[in-house]
Short mmCIF file of C-alpha atoms in Angstrom, two decimals:
data_model
loop_
_atom_site.label_atom_id
_atom_site.label_comp_id
_atom_site.label_asym_id
_atom_site.label_seq_id
_atom_site.Cartn_x
_atom_site.Cartn_y
_atom_site.Cartn_z
CA GLU J 1 -9.78 -52.43 -102.14
CA THR J 2 -9.09 -49.04 -100.57
CA GLY J 3 -8.29 -50.20 -97.04
CA VAL J 4 -11.60 -48.91 -95.70
CA THR J 5 -14.24 -51.57 -95.06
CA GLN J 6 -17.89 -50.89 -94.37
CA THR J 7 -20.52 -53.32 -93.12
CA PRO J 8 -23.22 -54.10 -93.91
CA ARG J 9 -23.25 -53.28 -97.62
CA HIS J 10 -27.04 -53.12 -97.67
CA LEU J 11 -29.53 -52.46 -94.87
CA VAL J 12 -33.30 -52.24 -94.84
CA MET J 13 -34.85 -51.00 -91.62
CA GLY J 14 -38.18 -49.87 -90.32
CA MET J 15 -38.68 -46.46 -88.81
CA THR J 16 -38.81 -47.85 -85.29
CA ASN J 17 -35.69 -50.03 -85.58
CA LYS J 18 -32.25 -49.43 -84.15
CA LYS J 19 -29.27 -50.45 -86.24
CA SER J 20 -25.59 -49.58 -86.55
CA LEU J 21 -23.24 -49.08 -89.48
CA LYS J 22 -19.63 -50.08 -89.04
CA CYS J 23 -16.48 -48.78 -90.66
CA GLU J 24 -12.94 -50.06 -90.22
CA GLN J 25 -9.79 -48.64 -91.79
CA HIS J 26 -6.52 -50.57 -92.15
CA LEU J 27 -4.42 -47.61 -93.32
CA GLY J 28 -3.15 -46.28 -90.02
CA HIS J 29 -5.02 -43.01 -90.55
CA ASN J 30 -6.04 -40.78 -87.67
CA ALA J 31 -9.08 -39.01 -89.12
CA MET J 32 -12.38 -40.66 -90.06
CA TYR J 33 -15.55 -39.30 -91.65
CA TRP J 34 -19.18 -40.15 -92.34
CA TYR J 35 -20.74 -38.85 -95.55
CA LYS J 36 -24.29 -39.15 -96.86
CA GLN J 37 -24.88 -39.55 -100.58
CA SER J 38 -28.45 -39.00 -101.75
CA ALA J 39 -29.67 -39.11 -105.32
CA LYS J 40 -29.10 -35.88 -107.26
CA LYS J 41 -27.41 -34.12 -104.32
CA PRO J 42 -23.74 -33.47 -103.58
CA LEU J 43 -22.04 -35.58 -100.97
CA GLU J 44 -22.86 -34.26 -97.52
CA LEU J 45 -20.28 -34.40 -94.78
CA MET J 46 -21.96 -35.57 -91.57
CA PHE J 47 -19.26 -36.11 -88.94
CA VAL J 48 -15.49 -35.85 -88.60
CA TYR J 49 -13.32 -37.55 -86.00
CA ASN J 50 -9.67 -36.68 -85.39
CA PHE J 51 -7.75 -38.95 -83.05
CA LYS J 52 -11.09 -40.37 -81.81
CA GLU J 53 -12.45 -36.92 -80.94
CA GLN J 54 -15.42 -35.55 -82.81
CA THR J 55 -14.35 -32.31 -84.44
CA GLU J 56 -17.28 -31.66 -86.71
CA ASN J 57 -21.01 -32.27 -86.71
CA ASN J 58 -22.72 -30.68 -89.67
CA SER J 59 -26.14 -30.11 -88.11
CA VAL J 60 -26.97 -33.78 -88.33
CA PRO J 61 -30.24 -34.86 -86.63
CA SER J 62 -29.84 -36.65 -83.33
CA ARG J 63 -31.35 -39.84 -84.77
CA PHE J 64 -27.82 -40.33 -86.18
CA SER J 65 -25.30 -40.98 -83.43
CA PRO J 66 -21.62 -41.56 -84.27
CA GLU J 67 -19.13 -43.43 -82.15
CA CYS J 68 -15.37 -43.69 -82.58
CA PRO J 69 -13.87 -46.07 -80.00
CA ASN J 70 -10.39 -45.91 -81.55
CA SER J 71 -8.73 -44.41 -84.60
CA SER J 72 -9.41 -47.54 -86.71
CA HIS J 73 -13.14 -47.96 -86.09
CA LEU J 74 -16.13 -45.73 -86.64
CA PHE J 75 -19.79 -46.51 -86.08
CA LEU J 76 -23.01 -44.75 -87.00
CA HIS J 77 -25.89 -45.70 -84.72
CA LEU J 78 -29.32 -45.24 -86.25
CA HIS J 79 -32.69 -44.99 -84.52
CA THR J 80 -36.17 -43.81 -85.46
CA LEU J 81 -35.09 -42.90 -88.96
CA GLN J 82 -37.29 -41.36 -91.63
CA PRO J 83 -37.77 -42.52 -95.23
CA GLU J 84 -35.82 -39.46 -96.43
CA ASP J 85 -32.79 -40.85 -94.60
CA SER J 86 -32.55 -43.57 -97.24
CA ALA J 87 -29.20 -43.03 -98.96
CA LEU J 88 -25.70 -44.40 -99.45
CA TYR J 89 -23.62 -43.79 -96.33
CA LEU J 90 -19.92 -43.55 -97.01
CA CYS J 91 -17.10 -43.78 -94.54
CA ALA J 92 -13.71 -42.28 -95.31
CA SER J 93 -10.38 -41.90 -93.61
CA SER J 94 -7.33 -39.70 -94.05
CA GLN J 95 -4.08 -38.90 -92.36
CA GLU J 96 -3.74 -35.63 -90.51
CA ARG J 97 -0.21 -34.34 -90.49
CA GLY J 98 0.94 -30.99 -89.18
CA GLY J 99 -2.60 -29.64 -89.11
CA ALA J 100 -3.33 -30.67 -92.68
CA ARG J 101 -5.32 -33.69 -93.78
CA LEU J 102 -4.17 -35.60 -96.83
CA GLU J 103 -6.56 -37.08 -99.39
CA ALA J 104 -9.47 -39.18 -98.21
CA PHE J 105 -9.92 -42.88 -98.90
CA PHE J 106 -13.49 -44.12 -99.07
CA GLY J 107 -15.20 -47.36 -98.22
CA GLN J 108 -17.74 -48.95 -100.55
CA GLY J 109 -20.67 -47.59 -98.59
CA THR J 110 -23.79 -48.95 -96.94
CA ARG J 111 -26.97 -48.64 -98.99
CA LEU J 112 -29.64 -47.83 -96.41
CA THR J 113 -33.36 -48.09 -97.14
CA VAL J 114 -35.84 -46.92 -94.50
CA VAL J 115 -39.32 -48.35 -94.90
CA ALA P 1 -15.44 -20.33 -99.14
CA GLN P 2 -14.80 -23.04 -101.66
CA SER P 3 -17.20 -24.34 -104.28
CA VAL P 4 -17.00 -26.54 -107.33
CA THR P 5 -19.21 -26.70 -110.41
CA GLN P 6 -19.37 -29.68 -112.69
CA LEU P 7 -20.83 -28.28 -115.85
CA ASP P 8 -22.32 -31.49 -117.25
CA SER P 9 -24.53 -33.92 -115.36
CA HIS P 10 -24.11 -36.53 -118.13
CA VAL P 11 -21.48 -37.04 -120.83
CA SER P 12 -21.85 -39.70 -123.52
CA VAL P 13 -18.93 -40.90 -125.64
CA SER P 14 -18.17 -43.84 -127.90
CA GLU P 15 -15.51 -46.34 -126.95
CA GLY P 16 -12.13 -45.22 -128.26
CA THR P 17 -13.01 -41.51 -128.44
CA PRO P 18 -11.66 -38.79 -126.11
CA VAL P 19 -13.25 -37.96 -122.78
CA LEU P 20 -13.63 -34.45 -121.36
CA LEU P 21 -15.32 -33.87 -118.01
CA ARG P 22 -15.45 -30.23 -117.01
CA CYS P 23 -14.94 -28.75 -113.58
CA ASN P 24 -14.69 -25.14 -112.43
CA TYR P 25 -13.86 -24.16 -108.89
CA SER P 26 -13.95 -21.20 -106.60
CA SER P 27 -11.51 -20.84 -103.75
CA SER P 28 -10.17 -18.10 -101.52
CA TYR P 29 -6.82 -19.83 -101.27
CA SER P 30 -4.58 -21.77 -103.56
CA PRO P 31 -6.76 -24.83 -103.74
CA SER P 32 -6.07 -28.51 -103.74
CA LEU P 33 -8.20 -30.32 -106.28
CA PHE P 34 -9.15 -33.94 -106.75
CA TRP P 35 -11.09 -36.16 -109.08
CA TYR P 36 -12.82 -39.21 -107.65
CA VAL P 37 -14.62 -41.96 -109.58
CA GLN P 38 -17.56 -44.01 -108.34
CA HIS P 39 -18.62 -47.18 -110.12
CA PRO P 40 -22.17 -48.46 -109.52
CA ASN P 41 -22.72 -49.63 -105.95
CA LYS P 42 -19.13 -48.84 -105.03
CA GLY P 43 -17.38 -46.26 -102.92
CA LEU P 44 -15.31 -43.39 -104.26
CA GLN P 45 -11.83 -44.02 -105.62
CA LEU P 46 -9.22 -41.30 -105.99
CA LEU P 47 -8.25 -40.81 -109.63
CA LEU P 48 -5.79 -37.96 -109.26
CA LYS P 49 -4.96 -34.90 -107.20
CA TYR P 50 -3.44 -31.45 -107.65
CA THR P 51 -1.63 -29.94 -104.69
CA SER P 52 0.31 -26.95 -106.11
CA ALA P 53 3.04 -28.89 -107.88
CA ALA P 54 2.88 -29.60 -111.63
CA THR P 55 -0.24 -28.17 -113.25
CA LEU P 56 -0.73 -31.24 -115.46
CA VAL P 57 -1.58 -34.14 -113.21
CA LYS P 58 -1.59 -37.76 -114.33
CA GLY P 59 -3.81 -40.25 -112.58
CA ILE P 60 -4.79 -43.86 -112.77
CA ASN P 61 -6.37 -45.61 -115.77
CA GLY P 62 -4.97 -43.10 -118.27
CA PHE P 63 -6.80 -40.06 -116.90
CA GLU P 64 -5.20 -36.68 -116.48
CA ALA P 65 -6.29 -33.20 -115.47
CA GLU P 66 -4.84 -29.74 -115.97
CA PHE P 67 -5.04 -27.02 -113.35
CA LYS P 68 -5.64 -23.64 -115.03
CA LYS P 69 -5.64 -20.86 -112.49
CA SER P 70 -6.60 -18.17 -115.00
CA GLU P 71 -9.71 -20.12 -115.95
CA THR P 72 -10.33 -21.57 -112.45
CA SER P 73 -10.72 -24.94 -114.12
CA PHE P 74 -9.58 -28.49 -113.48
CA HIS P 75 -10.99 -30.50 -116.39
CA LEU P 76 -10.52 -34.27 -116.52
CA THR P 77 -9.47 -35.86 -119.81
CA LYS P 78 -8.62 -39.23 -121.29
CA PRO P 79 -7.48 -39.75 -124.88
CA SER P 80 -9.48 -42.92 -125.50
CA ALA P 81 -12.52 -44.08 -123.54
CA HIS P 82 -12.94 -47.67 -122.46
CA MET P 83 -16.21 -49.37 -121.56
CA SER P 84 -14.95 -49.80 -118.00
CA ASP P 85 -14.71 -46.00 -117.63
CA ALA P 86 -18.51 -45.76 -117.41
CA ALA P 87 -19.08 -44.39 -113.91
CA GLU P 88 -19.82 -41.21 -111.98
CA TYR P 89 -16.99 -38.72 -111.59
CA PHE P 90 -16.71 -36.14 -108.83
CA CYS P 91 -14.57 -33.03 -108.83
CA VAL P 92 -13.53 -31.99 -105.33
CA VAL P 93 -11.88 -28.86 -103.98
CA SER P 94 -10.20 -28.65 -100.62
CA ASP P 95 -9.44 -25.60 -98.59
CA LEU P 96 -6.10 -24.67 -97.11
CA GLY P 97 -4.95 -27.51 -94.95
CA PHE P 98 -7.49 -29.94 -96.37
CA GLN P 99 -9.85 -29.23 -93.53
CA LYS P 100 -12.91 -29.60 -95.73
CA LEU P 101 -13.57 -31.41 -98.97
CA VAL P 102 -16.27 -29.79 -101.11
CA PHE P 103 -17.77 -32.11 -103.71
CA GLY P 104 -19.34 -31.29 -107.03
CA THR P 105 -22.66 -32.82 -107.98
CA GLY P 106 -21.00 -35.39 -110.23
CA THR P 107 -20.88 -36.18 -113.94
CA ARG P 108 -22.13 -39.51 -115.17
CA LEU P 109 -19.97 -40.83 -118.02
CA LEU P 110 -21.71 -43.17 -120.44
CA VAL P 111 -19.57 -45.15 -122.89
CA SER P 112 -21.19 -46.84 -125.86
CA PRO P 113 -19.63 -49.58 -128.00
#
């Protein structure tokens, strides 16, 4: 248990569906991240939130829409996805202190399959 | 810019024998380096980290790694493999201030009885 909880653990959705991934951290951290892990590719950073403000968007398609209502919760809203979006989506959190972020703690991920 | 190369996509060892997972990095600054482990269908767990203190870093589950600046390496070792060590291992480099984590492509460790 890392203190970062993701739900659901598995999700199958059609290309016309709308769904959301949820992440909650119980560590008191102030930075949260979404990563995408596809087979045979390095982890890809998608979004970064610091103190609820989005500070990074790594050219992610608009069919992925993040939301960070507070520093403990992070959502990833999904709509009109493509089969190539099937992957493991990992949430992470870290503490930012004095401009530096300490090591990241990861959730167990949501295995997404787009059919 | 930072980058990290994990030289082996797969490493196979027998239970009780040593483990060596290789990692080389490139960084414009004095880097911070991490090893994470991912068991099947699980998230990533931090094994150990180097942040410019002692060059030999001890982590959880008997793993350790040595930072060698002259070789730009941060190899992960364990004296004796256990079946439960079978997993994917990621070497990660961070830039100054930890603003970005750059992940390697991973090494899958297979442990046979």
